[in-house]
Structures are given as C-alpha cells and as structure tokens.
Coordinates of C-alpha atoms in Angstrom, one line a residue:
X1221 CA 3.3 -27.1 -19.1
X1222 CA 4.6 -24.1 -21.2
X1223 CA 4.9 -20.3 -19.8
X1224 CA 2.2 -19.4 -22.4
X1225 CA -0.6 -22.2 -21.3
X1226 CA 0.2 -21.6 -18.0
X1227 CA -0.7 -18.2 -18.0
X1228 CA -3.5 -19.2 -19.7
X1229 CA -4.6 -21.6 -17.3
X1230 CA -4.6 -18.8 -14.5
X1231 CA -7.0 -16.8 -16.7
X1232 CA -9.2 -19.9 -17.0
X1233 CA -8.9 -19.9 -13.4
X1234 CA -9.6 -16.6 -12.8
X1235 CA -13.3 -17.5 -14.6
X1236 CA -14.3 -19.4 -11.1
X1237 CA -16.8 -22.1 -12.8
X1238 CA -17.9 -21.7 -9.1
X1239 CA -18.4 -18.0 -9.2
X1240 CA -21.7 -16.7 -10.0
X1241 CA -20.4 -13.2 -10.0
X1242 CA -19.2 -12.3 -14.3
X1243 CA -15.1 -11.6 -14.3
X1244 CA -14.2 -7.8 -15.0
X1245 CA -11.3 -7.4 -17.0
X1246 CA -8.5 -5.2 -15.6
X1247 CA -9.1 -2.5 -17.5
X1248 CA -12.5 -2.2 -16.3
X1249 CA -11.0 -0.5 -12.6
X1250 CA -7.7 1.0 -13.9
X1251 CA -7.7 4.5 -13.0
X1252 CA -5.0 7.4 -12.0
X1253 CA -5.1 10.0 -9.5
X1254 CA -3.2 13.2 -9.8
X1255 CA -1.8 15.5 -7.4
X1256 CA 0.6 18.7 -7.7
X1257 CA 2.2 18.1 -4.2
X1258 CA 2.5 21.5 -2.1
X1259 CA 4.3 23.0 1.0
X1260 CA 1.4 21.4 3.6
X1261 CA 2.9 17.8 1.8
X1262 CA 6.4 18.5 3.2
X1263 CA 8.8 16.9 5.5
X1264 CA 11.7 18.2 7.8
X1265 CA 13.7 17.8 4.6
X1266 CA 12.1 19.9 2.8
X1267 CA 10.8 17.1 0.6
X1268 CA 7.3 15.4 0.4
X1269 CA 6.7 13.3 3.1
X1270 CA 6.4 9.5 2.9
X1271 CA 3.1 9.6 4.5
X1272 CA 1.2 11.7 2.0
X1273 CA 2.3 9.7 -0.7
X1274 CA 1.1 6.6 1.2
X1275 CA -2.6 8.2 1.2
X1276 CA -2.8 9.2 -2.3
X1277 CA -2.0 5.6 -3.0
X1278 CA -4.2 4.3 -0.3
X1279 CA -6.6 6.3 -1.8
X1280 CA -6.2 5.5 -5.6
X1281 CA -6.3 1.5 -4.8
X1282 CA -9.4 2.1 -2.7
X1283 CA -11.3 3.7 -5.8
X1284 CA -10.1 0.7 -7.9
X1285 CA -10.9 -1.9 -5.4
X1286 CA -14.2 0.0 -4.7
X1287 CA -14.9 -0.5 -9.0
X1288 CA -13.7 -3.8 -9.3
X1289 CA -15.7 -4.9 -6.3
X1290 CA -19.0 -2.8 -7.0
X1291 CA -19.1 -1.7 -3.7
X1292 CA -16.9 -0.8 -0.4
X1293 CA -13.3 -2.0 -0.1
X1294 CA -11.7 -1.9 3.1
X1295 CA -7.4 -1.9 3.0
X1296 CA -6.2 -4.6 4.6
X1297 CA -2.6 -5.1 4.0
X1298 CA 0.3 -2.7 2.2
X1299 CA 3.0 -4.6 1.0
X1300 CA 6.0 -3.8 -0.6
X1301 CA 5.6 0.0 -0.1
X1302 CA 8.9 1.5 -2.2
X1303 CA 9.7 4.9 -2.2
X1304 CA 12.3 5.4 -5.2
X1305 CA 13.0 8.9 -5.8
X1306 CA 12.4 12.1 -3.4
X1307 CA 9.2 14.4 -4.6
X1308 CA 9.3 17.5 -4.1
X1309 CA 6.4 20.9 -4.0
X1310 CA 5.1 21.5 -7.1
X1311 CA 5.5 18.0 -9.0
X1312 CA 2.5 17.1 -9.9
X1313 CA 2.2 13.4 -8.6
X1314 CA 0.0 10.7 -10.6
X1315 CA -0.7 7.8 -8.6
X1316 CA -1.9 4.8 -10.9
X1317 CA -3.7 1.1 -9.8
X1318 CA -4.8 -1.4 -11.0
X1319 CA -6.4 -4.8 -9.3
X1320 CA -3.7 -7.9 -10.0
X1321 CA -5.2 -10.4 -8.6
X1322 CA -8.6 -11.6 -6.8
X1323 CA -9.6 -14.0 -4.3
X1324 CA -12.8 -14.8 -2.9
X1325 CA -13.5 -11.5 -1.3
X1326 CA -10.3 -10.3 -1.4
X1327 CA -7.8 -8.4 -3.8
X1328 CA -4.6 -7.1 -4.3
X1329 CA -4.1 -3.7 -6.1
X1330 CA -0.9 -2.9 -7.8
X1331 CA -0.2 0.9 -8.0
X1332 CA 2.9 2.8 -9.4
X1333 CA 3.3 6.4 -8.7
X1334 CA 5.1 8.9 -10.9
X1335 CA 5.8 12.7 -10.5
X1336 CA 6.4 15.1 -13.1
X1337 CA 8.8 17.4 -12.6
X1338 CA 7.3 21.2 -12.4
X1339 CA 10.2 23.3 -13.7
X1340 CA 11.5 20.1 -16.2
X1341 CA 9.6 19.3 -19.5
X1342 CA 10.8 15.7 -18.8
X1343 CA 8.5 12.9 -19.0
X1344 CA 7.0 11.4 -15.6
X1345 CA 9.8 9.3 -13.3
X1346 CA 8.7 6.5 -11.3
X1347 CA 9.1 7.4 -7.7
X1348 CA 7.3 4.9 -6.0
X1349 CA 5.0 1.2 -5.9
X1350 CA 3.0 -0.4 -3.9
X1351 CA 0.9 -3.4 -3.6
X1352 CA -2.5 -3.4 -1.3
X1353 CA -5.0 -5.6 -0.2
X1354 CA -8.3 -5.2 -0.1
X1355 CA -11.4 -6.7 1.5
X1356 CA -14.5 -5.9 -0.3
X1357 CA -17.4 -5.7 2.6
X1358 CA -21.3 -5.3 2.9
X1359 CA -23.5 -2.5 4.5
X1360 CA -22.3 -4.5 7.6
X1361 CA -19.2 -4.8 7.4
X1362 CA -18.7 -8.7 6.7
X1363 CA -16.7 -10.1 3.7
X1364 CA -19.0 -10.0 -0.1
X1365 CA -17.5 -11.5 -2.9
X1366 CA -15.9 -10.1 -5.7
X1367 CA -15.5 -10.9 -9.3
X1368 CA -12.9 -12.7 -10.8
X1369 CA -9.9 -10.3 -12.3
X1370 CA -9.8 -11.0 -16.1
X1371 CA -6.0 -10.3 -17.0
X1372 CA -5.8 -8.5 -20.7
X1373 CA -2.3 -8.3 -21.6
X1374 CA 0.5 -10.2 -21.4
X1375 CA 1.8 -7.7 -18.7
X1376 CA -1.8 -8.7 -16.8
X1377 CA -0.5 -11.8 -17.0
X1378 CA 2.5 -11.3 -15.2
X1379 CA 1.1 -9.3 -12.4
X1380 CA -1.5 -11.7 -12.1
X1381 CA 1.4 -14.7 -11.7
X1382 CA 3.8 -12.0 -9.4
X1383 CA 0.3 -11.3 -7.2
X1384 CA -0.1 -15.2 -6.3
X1385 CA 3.4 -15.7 -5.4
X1386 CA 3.4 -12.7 -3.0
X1387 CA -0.3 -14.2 -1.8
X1388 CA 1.5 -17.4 -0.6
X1389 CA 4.2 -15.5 1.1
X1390 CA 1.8 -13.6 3.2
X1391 CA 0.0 -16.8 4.2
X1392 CA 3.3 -18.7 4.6
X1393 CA 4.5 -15.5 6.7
X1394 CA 1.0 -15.6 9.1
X1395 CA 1.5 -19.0 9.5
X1396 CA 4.9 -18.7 10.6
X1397 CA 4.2 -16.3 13.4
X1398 CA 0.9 -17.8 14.6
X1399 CA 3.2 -21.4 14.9
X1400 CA 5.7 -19.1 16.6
X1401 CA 3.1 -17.7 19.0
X1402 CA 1.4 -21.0 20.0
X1403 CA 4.9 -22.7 20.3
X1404 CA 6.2 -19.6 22.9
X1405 CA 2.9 -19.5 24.6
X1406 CA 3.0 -23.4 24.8
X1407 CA 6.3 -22.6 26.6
X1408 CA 4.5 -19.9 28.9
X1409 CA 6.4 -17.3 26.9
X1410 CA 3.4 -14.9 27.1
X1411 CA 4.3 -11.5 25.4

C-alpha cells in the first residue's frame, strides 16, 4: 500500500462505521493560549520555571480535549514533555494544541509552545512540545466517548500516523511493567 492511500486509510478509519458520534475535523478544537510570563513564573535561575510552562500547556490541551470531546477531559498521561529553549519574564508565551489522534474515549493532544521575545521584534521561537492524553468523562466520572479526529492536512496526517505509533509504545511500555511486576511478585519479590 502507498504512503498516500495509507494515510488515507487512517482517515477512513478515523470515520468509525461503528461510531455513532459525527468525526470533528482538527481544526474544529485547535486553539492557542497566550501568556506574557512574569517574575511570580520564575525559577532559581532567574528563568521561567519548567512547571509553569507545564500548566499552561496542561491547560491549553484541556480546552482542546474539552471541545473536541463536547464535554470534560481529564489528563491522563504527558508524554514527551521537551523543554527547548529557556523563557524568560516578559516573553509573551503562546501555547498551541491540537487533538492528533482519538480512541474510543481517549485522545492524545499535540501542543507546541513558542515565546516571543519582549525586547526583540523577532518572530516567535519554539521553546517547547508536548504530547497529552486525555480521558473524556461523564458527570460521574466514568469514560464517554468521543468523536473520531478527522485529519485536514497532510501535516494532520502525519500527526495522526506519529500519534498511533507513540499509542502502541505506551501500551507496549504498560505491558512490559505489569509482566515485570507479576513475574517479580510470582518470585515473592514484593516491592
């Protein structure tokens, strides 16, 4: 099968025959959240600290996962949290997701941050990613479903395809430890 019908085959996919719930196409959830970054957002360096930066994105892939899902998302996962570049007080800090992929009643929300500089007339720099996953829940607090992602562009497409293969890691990953566990506890290795 080529790269192209493949792809395509993923979108097809993504349009669960199964699935009474209509797909949303990703650009139905995008959104970007802004932030000029202050002294309270500091470190012991002096710079922003990691954490803060962790919440706005946090926060950003909540509000897409929340749209996408029609409803409350809880995180359940952060993968793959990079931190590229230092920010600093007064860059103003724009934190944008989007949802990459979707399971049942899961999805994973890929988000990119970027800080302008405030005394540079540069364009934005990418100083961070991040990739989240989300359970959508009910009033209760059980799993709902969600609707199938509809990828738009060819760079949908990729994320899409990159979204899957870090799904089966994390499964293959859980699977891994819970073997581990049962083997050591099997052993009367109790931790």
């Amino acid at each position: 099968m080529c790269p192209r019908h493949k792809v395509d085959a993923m979108t097809d996919q993504a349009l669960n025959p199964e699935s009474d719930i209509p797909g949303k196409p990703t650009s139905a959830s995008r959104t970007t959240l802004s932030h000029i970054m202050t002294h309270n957002d500091t470190n012991l360096l002096g710079t922003v600290h990691g954490g803060v930066i962790m919440k706005l994105v946090d926060d950003a892939a909540g509000a897409v996962a929340g749209r996408h899902s029609g409803g409350p998302a809880v995180t359940a996962s952060m993968d793959e949290m990079a931190f590229l570049e230092p920010v600093r007080v007064g860059d103003l800090v724009h934190v944008k997701a989007q949802v990459n992929w979707t399971g049942r009643t899961s999805m994973e929300v890929g988000v990119r941050v970027l800080a302008e500089r405030w005394n540079e007339s540069t364009p934005p720099q990418q100083v961070g990613s991040a990739y989240l996953v989300f359970a959508a829940v009910d009033a209760d607090g059980k799993p709902r479903r969600v609707p199938p992602v509809l990828p738009e562009t060819e760079r949908d497409k990729r994320r899409y395809q990159e979204a899957q293969i870090r799904r089966s890691h994390r499964l293959a990953r859980r699977r891994a430890i819970m073997e581990l566990r049962e083997k050591r506890a099997a052993e009367g290795l109790d931790d």
